[in-house]
Amino acid sequence: MIDDLPPLRDVVARYDLAPKKSLGQNFLFDLNLTARIARAAGPLEDATIVEIGPGPGGLTRALLAQGAKRVIAVERDTRCIAALHEISERYPGRLDIIEGDALQTDAFALASASAGGGAVRCCANLPYNISTALLTHWLEAAQWPPVWDRLVLMFQREVAERIVATPAQRADYGRLSLLCGWRTQARILFDVSPAAFTPPPKVVSSIVELRPRAEPLPCDLSALSRVTQAAFGQRRKMLRQSLKSVFAPREAADVLTACGIAPTQRAEEVDVAGFVRLANALSLRGD
Ligand code: SAM
């Protein structure tokens, strides 16, 4: 028992919260596991936590029971809102429930407005169908460093491996790895078996921690995006070929050489620093 609220299975039955696949609903009922995830986001005493997709509130309760100063929870499923209000009554003034789409809600702005100088971070068992879109949106923010000091998020293991990949893990290394590696230090904390969820998904999940780099290697995000899109869009081709769409066809090889990259290399062999040099070369051309 972490609190005196009813067991989660009872909450789901009482509010008729049969999980919906369309909303990526795989609920966690195991209190030891939700406590472990909340601890991974700690210390929580002075922290305002953004939680995306609280559902019936298992992780929300763990975050509050472990002392989170405030939780700002964004949930799209109207059916969950009454259940979440019960939690809010148990922890007066510490749970803000926002009914809406996390992709359309700037929950970090709300969190930083009420954080009073304390830490802002995100801890969530994300709906898998929007998890990479959300992460990409947060990491492509114009303001950097961001207001948050850490993201502790559940992903499918395959996505987690792409997030933390370097050129040493070629098959997983791609645009998502580049963005994450450029702006954050990311690591997998632990795996979560399908059996921990209701209903169980088909694949293993992982909790990933991302901490923002205070000073990512300087480069323009849109230039980096253009270069990585062209390079990884044709990842089996040599860069002198795949980057012809970005640099003038006859210049691609020379730009690569000037950036210290062999024109015969492929995207998956080039690290973050190499792509930053290419992005800066593109920005210098001014097109
Ligand atoms: N946090 C709960 C848990 O761990 O048991 C539920 C996690 S479940 C994987 C994902 C949750 O995200 C669901 O409650 C779902 O309704 C919600 N969700 C799905 N799409 C969403 C969106 N666009 N914005 C906000 N919440 C969303």
CSV table of N, CA, C and O in Angstrom, one decimal, residues 182 217-226 276 279-280 283:
chain,number,residue,atom,x,y,z
A,182,TRP,N,22.6,14.8,-29.7
A,182,TRP,CA,23.1,16.2,-29.8
A,182,TRP,C,22.7,17.0,-28.6
A,182,TRP,O,23.5,17.7,-28.0
A,217,LEU,N,26.7,21.0,-29.1
A,217,LEU,CA,27.6,21.6,-30.1
A,217,LEU,C,26.7,22.6,-30.9
A,217,LEU,O,25.6,22.3,-31.3
A,218,PRO,N,27.3,23.8,-31.1
A,218,PRO,CA,26.4,24.8,-31.7
A,218,PRO,C,26.1,24.5,-33.2
A,218,PRO,O,27.0,24.1,-33.9
A,219,CYS,N,24.9,24.5,-33.5
A,219,CYS,CA,24.5,24.4,-35.0
A,219,CYS,C,23.0,24.7,-35.1
A,219,CYS,O,22.2,24.7,-34.1
A,220,ASP,N,22.6,25.0,-36.3
A,220,ASP,CA,21.2,25.4,-36.6
A,220,ASP,C,20.4,24.1,-36.7
A,220,ASP,O,20.7,23.2,-37.5
A,221,LEU,N,19.3,24.0,-36.0
A,221,LEU,CA,18.5,22.8,-35.9
A,221,LEU,C,17.9,22.5,-37.3
A,221,LEU,O,17.9,21.3,-37.7
A,222,SER,N,17.5,23.5,-38.1
A,222,SER,CA,16.9,23.1,-39.4
A,222,SER,C,18.0,22.6,-40.4
A,222,SER,O,17.7,21.7,-41.2
A,223,ALA,N,19.2,23.2,-40.3
A,223,ALA,CA,20.3,22.7,-41.1
A,223,ALA,C,20.6,21.2,-40.7
A,223,ALA,O,20.8,20.4,-41.6
A,224,LEU,N,20.7,21.0,-39.4
A,224,LEU,CA,21.0,19.6,-39.0
A,224,LEU,C,19.9,18.6,-39.5
A,224,LEU,O,20.2,17.5,-39.9
A,225,SER,N,18.7,19.1,-39.4
A,225,SER,CA,17.5,18.3,-39.8
A,225,SER,C,17.6,18.0,-41.3
A,225,SER,O,17.4,16.8,-41.7
A,226,ARG,N,18.0,19.0,-42.1
A,226,ARG,CA,18.0,18.7,-43.6
A,226,ARG,C,19.1,17.7,-43.9
A,226,ARG,O,19.0,16.8,-44.7
A,276,VAL,N,27.1,17.7,-37.0
A,276,VAL,CA,27.1,19.1,-36.7
A,276,VAL,C,28.0,19.9,-37.7
A,276,VAL,O,27.6,21.0,-38.2
A,279,ALA,N,26.1,20.3,-40.9
A,279,ALA,CA,25.0,21.2,-40.7
A,279,ALA,C,25.6,22.6,-40.8
A,279,ALA,O,25.0,23.5,-41.4
A,280,ASN,N,26.7,22.9,-40.1
A,280,ASN,CA,27.3,24.2,-40.1
A,280,ASN,C,27.8,24.6,-41.5
A,280,ASN,O,27.8,25.7,-41.9
A,283,SER,N,24.8,25.7,-43.3
A,283,SER,CA,24.4,27.0,-42.9
A,283,SER,C,25.3,28.1,-43.5
A,283,SER,O,24.8,29.2,-43.9
